[in-house]
PDB file of C-alpha atoms in Angstrom:
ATOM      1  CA  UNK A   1      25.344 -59.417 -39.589  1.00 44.00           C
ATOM      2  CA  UNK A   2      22.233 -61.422 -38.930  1.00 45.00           C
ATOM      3  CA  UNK A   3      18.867 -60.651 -40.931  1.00 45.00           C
ATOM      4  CA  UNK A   4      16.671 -57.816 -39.465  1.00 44.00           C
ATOM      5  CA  UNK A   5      13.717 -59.109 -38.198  1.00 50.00           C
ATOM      6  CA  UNK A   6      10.247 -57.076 -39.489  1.00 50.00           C
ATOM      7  CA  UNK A   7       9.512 -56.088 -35.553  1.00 52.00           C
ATOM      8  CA  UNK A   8      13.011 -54.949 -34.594  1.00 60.00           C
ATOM      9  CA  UNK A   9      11.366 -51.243 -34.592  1.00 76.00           C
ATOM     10  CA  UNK A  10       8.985 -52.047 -31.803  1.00 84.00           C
ATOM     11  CA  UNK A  11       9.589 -52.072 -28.188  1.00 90.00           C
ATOM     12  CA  UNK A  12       8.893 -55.738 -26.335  1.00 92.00           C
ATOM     13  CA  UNK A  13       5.081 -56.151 -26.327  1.00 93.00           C
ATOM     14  CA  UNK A  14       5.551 -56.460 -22.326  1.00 94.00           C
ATOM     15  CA  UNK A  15       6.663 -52.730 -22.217  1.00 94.00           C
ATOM     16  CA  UNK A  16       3.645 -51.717 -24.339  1.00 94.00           C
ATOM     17  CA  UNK A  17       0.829 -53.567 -22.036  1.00 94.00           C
ATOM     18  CA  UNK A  18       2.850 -51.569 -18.949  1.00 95.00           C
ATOM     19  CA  UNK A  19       2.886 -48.673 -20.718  1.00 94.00           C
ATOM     20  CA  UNK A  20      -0.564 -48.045 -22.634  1.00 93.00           C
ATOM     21  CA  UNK A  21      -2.389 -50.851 -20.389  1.00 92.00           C
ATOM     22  CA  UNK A  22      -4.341 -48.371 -17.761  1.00 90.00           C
ATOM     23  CA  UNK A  23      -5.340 -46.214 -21.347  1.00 89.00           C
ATOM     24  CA  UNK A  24      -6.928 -49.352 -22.707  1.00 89.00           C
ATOM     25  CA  UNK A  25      -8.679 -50.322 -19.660  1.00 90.00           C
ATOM     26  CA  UNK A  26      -9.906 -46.761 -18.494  1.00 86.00           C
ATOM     27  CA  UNK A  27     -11.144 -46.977 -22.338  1.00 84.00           C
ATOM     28  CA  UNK A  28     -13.186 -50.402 -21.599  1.00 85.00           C
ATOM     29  CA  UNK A  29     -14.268 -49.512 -18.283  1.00 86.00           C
ATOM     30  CA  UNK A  30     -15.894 -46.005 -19.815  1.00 82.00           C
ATOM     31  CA  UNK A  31     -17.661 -48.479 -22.380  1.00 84.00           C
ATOM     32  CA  UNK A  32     -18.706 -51.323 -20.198  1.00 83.00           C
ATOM     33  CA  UNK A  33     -19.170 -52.388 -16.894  1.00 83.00           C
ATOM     34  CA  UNK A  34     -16.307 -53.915 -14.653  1.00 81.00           C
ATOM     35  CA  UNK A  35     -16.526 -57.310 -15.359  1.00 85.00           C
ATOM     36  CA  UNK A  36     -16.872 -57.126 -19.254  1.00 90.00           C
ATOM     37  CA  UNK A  37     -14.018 -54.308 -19.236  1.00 89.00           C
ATOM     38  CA  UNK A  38     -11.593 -56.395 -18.100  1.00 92.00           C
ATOM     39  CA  UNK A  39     -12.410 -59.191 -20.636  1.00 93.00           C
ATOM     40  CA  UNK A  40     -12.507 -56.613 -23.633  1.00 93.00           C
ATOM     41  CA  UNK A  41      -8.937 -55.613 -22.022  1.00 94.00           C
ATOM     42  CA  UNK A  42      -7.719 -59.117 -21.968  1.00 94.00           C
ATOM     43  CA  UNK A  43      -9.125 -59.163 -25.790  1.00 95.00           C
ATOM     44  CA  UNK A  44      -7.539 -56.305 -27.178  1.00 95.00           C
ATOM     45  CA  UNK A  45      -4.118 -56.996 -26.069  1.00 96.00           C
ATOM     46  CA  UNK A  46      -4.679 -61.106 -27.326  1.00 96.00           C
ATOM     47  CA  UNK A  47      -5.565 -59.403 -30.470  1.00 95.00           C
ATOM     48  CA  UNK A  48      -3.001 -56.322 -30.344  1.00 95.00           C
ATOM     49  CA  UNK A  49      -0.207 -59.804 -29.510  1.00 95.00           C
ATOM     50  CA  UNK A  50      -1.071 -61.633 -33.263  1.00 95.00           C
ATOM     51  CA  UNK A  51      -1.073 -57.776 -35.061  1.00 94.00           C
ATOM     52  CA  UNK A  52       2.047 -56.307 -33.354  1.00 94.00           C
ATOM     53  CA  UNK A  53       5.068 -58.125 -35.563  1.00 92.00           C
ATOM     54  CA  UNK A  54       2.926 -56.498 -38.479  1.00 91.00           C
ATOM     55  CA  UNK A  55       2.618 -53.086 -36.795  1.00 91.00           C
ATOM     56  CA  UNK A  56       4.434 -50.472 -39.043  1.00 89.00           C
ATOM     57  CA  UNK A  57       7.315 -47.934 -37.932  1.00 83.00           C
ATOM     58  CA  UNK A  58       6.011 -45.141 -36.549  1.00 85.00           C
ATOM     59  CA  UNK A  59       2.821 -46.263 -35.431  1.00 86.00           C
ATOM     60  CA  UNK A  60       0.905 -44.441 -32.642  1.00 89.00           C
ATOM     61  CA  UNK A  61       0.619 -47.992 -30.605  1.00 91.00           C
ATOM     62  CA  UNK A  62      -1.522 -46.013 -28.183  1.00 89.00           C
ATOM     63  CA  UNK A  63      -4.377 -45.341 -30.981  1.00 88.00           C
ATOM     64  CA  UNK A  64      -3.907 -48.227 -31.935  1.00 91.00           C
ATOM     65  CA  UNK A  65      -4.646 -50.136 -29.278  1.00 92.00           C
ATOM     66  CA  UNK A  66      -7.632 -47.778 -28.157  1.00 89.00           C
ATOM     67  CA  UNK A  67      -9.201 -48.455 -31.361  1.00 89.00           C
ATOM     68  CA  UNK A  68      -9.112 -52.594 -30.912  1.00 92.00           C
ATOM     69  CA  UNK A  69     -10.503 -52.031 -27.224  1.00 90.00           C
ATOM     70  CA  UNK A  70     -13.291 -49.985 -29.365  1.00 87.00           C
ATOM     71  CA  UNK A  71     -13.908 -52.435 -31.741  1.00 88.00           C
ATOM     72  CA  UNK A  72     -13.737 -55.444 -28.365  1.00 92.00           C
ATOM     73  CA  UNK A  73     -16.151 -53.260 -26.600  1.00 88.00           C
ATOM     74  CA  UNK A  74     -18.640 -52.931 -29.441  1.00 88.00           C
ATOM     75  CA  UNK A  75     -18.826 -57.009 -29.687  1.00 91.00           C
ATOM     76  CA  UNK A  76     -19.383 -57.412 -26.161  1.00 90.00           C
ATOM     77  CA  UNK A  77     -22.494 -54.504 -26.943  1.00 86.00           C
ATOM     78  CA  UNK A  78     -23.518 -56.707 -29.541  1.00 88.00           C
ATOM     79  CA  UNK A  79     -23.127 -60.098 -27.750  1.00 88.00           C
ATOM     80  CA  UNK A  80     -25.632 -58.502 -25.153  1.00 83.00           C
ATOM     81  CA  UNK A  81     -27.531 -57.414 -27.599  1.00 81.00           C
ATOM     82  CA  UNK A  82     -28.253 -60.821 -28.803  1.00 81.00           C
ATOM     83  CA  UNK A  83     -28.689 -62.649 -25.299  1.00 80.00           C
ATOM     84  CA  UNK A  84     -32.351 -63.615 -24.805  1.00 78.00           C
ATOM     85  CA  UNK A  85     -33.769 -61.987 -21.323  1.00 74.00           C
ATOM     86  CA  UNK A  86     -35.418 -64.968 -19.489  1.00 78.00           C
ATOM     87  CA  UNK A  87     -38.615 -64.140 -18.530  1.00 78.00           C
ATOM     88  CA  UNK A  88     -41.068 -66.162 -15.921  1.00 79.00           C
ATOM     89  CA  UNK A  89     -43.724 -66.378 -18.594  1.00 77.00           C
ATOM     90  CA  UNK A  90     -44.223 -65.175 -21.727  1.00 70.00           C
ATOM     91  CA  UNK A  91     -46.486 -62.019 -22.305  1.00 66.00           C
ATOM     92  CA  UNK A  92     -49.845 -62.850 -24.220  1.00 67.00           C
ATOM     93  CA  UNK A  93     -50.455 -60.506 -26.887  1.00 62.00           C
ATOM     94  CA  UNK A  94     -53.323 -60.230 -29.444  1.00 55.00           C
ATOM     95  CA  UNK A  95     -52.165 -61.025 -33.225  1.00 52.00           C
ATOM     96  CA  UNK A  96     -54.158 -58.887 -35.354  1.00 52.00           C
ATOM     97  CA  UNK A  97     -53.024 -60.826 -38.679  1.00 50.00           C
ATOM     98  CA  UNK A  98     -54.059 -64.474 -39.820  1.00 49.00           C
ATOM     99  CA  UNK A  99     -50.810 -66.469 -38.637  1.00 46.00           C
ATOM    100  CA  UNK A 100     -50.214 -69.471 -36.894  1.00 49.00           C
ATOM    101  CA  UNK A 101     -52.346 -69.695 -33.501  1.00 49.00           C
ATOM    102  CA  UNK A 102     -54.634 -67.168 -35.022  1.00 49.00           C
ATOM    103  CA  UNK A 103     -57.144 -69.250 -36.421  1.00 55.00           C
ATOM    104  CA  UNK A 104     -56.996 -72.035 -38.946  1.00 58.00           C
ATOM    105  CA  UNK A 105     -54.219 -74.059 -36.233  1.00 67.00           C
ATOM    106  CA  UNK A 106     -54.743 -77.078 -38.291  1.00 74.00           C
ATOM    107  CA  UNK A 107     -53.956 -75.426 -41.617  1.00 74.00           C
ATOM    108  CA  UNK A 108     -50.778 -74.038 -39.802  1.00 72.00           C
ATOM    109  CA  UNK A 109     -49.964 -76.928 -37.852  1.00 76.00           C
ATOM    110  CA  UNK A 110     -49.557 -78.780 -41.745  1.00 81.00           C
ATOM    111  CA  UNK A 111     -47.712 -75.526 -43.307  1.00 81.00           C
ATOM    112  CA  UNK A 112     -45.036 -76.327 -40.321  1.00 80.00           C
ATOM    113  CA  UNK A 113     -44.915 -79.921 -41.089  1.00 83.00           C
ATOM    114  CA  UNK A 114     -43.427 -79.363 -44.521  1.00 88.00           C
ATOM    115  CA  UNK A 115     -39.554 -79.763 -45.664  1.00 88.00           C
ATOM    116  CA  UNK A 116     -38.080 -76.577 -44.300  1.00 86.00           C
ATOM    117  CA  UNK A 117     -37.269 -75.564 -47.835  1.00 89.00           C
ATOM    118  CA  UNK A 118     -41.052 -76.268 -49.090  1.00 90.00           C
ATOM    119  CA  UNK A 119     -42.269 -74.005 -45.905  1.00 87.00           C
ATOM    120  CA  UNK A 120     -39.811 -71.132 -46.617  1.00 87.00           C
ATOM    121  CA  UNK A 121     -40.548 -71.120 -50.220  1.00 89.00           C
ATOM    122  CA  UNK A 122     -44.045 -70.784 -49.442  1.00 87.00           C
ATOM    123  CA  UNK A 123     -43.813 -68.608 -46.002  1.00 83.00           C
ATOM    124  CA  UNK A 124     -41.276 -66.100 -48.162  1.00 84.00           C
ATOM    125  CA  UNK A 125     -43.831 -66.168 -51.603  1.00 83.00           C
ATOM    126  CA  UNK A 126     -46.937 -65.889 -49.948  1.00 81.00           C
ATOM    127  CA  UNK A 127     -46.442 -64.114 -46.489  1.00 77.00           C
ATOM    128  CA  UNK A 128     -43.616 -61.982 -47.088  1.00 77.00           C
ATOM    129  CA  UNK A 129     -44.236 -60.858 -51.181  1.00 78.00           C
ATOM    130  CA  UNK A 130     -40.820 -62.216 -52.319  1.00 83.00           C
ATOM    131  CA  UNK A 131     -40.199 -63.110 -55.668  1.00 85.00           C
ATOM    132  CA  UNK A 132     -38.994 -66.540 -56.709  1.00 92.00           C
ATOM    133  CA  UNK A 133     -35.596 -65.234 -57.603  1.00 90.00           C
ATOM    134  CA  UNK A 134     -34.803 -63.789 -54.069  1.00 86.00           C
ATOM    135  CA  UNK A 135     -36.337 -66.697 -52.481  1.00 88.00           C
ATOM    136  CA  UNK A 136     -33.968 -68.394 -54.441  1.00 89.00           C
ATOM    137  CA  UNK A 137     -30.807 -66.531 -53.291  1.00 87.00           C
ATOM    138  CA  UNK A 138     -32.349 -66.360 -49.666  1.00 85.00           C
ATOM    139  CA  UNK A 139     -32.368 -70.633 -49.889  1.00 85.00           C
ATOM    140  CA  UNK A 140     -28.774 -70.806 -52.174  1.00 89.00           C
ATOM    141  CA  UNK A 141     -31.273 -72.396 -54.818  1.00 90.00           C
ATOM    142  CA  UNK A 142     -32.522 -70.951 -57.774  1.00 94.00           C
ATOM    143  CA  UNK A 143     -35.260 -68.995 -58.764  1.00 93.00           C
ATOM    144  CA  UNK A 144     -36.904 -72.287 -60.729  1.00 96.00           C
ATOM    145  CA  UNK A 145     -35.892 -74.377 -57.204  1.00 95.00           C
ATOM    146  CA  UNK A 146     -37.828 -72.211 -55.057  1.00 94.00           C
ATOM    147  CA  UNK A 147     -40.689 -72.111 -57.740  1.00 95.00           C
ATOM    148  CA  UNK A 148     -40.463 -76.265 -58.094  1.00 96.00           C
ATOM    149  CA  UNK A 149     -40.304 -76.166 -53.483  1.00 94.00           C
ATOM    150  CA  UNK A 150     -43.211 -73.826 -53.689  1.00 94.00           C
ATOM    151  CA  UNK A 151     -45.356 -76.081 -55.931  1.00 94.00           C
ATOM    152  CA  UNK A 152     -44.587 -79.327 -54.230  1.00 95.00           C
ATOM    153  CA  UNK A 153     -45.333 -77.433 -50.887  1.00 93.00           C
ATOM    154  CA  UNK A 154     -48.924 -76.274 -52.252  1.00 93.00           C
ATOM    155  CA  UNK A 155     -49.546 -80.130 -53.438  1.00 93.00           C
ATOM    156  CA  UNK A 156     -48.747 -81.732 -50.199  1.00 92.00           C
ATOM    157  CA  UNK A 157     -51.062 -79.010 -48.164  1.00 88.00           C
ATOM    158  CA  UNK A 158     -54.056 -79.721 -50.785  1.00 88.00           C
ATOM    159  CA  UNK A 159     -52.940 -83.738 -50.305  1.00 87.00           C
ATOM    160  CA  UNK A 160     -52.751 -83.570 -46.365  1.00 80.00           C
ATOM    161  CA  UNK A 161     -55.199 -81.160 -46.048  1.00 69.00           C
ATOM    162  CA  UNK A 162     -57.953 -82.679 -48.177  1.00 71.00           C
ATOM    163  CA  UNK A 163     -57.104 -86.421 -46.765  1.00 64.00           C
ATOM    164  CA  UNK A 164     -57.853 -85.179 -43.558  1.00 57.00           C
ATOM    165  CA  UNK A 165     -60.324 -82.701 -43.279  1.00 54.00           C
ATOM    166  CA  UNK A 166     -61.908 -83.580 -46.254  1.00 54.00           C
ATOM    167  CA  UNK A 167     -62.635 -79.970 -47.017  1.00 54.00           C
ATOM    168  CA  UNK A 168     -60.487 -78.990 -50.170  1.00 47.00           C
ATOM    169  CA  UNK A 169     -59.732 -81.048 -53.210  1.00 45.00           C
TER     170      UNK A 169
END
């Protein structure tokens, strides 16, 4: 007698798209329009394909499967969510803080010219409150790294800064 294999308890994955296919889709289509239901559709049953050998006996394949398509639809919500809306031009708005384009442009224009690591450590300090320790975790340094990017920050702003405006020693 040959060895059982783990997914002899299922039916063929064909008969389960015929069967529970029109759920699934009425599913997607009541959670996104046409188009992106029948890509969550073609989604859920590639996904449903790799996790259906592992599927246990007795399963209720039809919850199952509605519950992928919920979990397809909700990253096609969130891949929307994150898709810039192109605009003809940008709206102007009035800052009401002291930030970049705000005022001192120059003093800004030398903050963005540092190391990206000198410019967070002293954006996240300075701007934002945050203690050396978090800025630390924020930049996978340490708190004494952050500290040391900090300091070398504030001495190349007082060295570029003095050298050419002149202004502060």
């Amino acid at each position: 007698m040959p060895p059982r294999r783990p997914d002899a308890h299922l039916p063929p994955f064909e008969r389960v798209v015929a069967d529970h296919g029109p759920t699934v889709l009425r599913v997607c289509r009541a959670m996104l329009s046409a188009a992106d239901a029948d890509d969550a559709w073609s989604e859920t049953f590639l996904a449903a394909l790799r996790a259906y050998p592992d599927l246990k006996p007795g399963a209720n394949i039809e919850a199952w499967l509605v519950t992928i398509a919920h979990r397809k639809a909700i990253d096609v919500h969130r891949v929307h969510g994150r898709t810039p809306v192109p605009t003809e031009t940008l709206p102007e708005r009035a800052s009401t803080t002291d930030l970049p384009g705000t005022g001192d442009d120059e003093l800004w224009g030398e903050v963005a010219a540092l190391p990206f690591t000198q410019r967070a450590a002293l954006v996240y300090h300075y701007l934002g409150g945050m203690p050396y320790a978090e800025i630390g975790e924020l930049l996978g340094n340490t708190a004494e790294a952050a500290r040391r990017a900090a300091s070398d920050g504030r001495a190349a702003l007082r060295r570029r800064y003095s050298t050419e405006t002149g202004s502060v020693k």
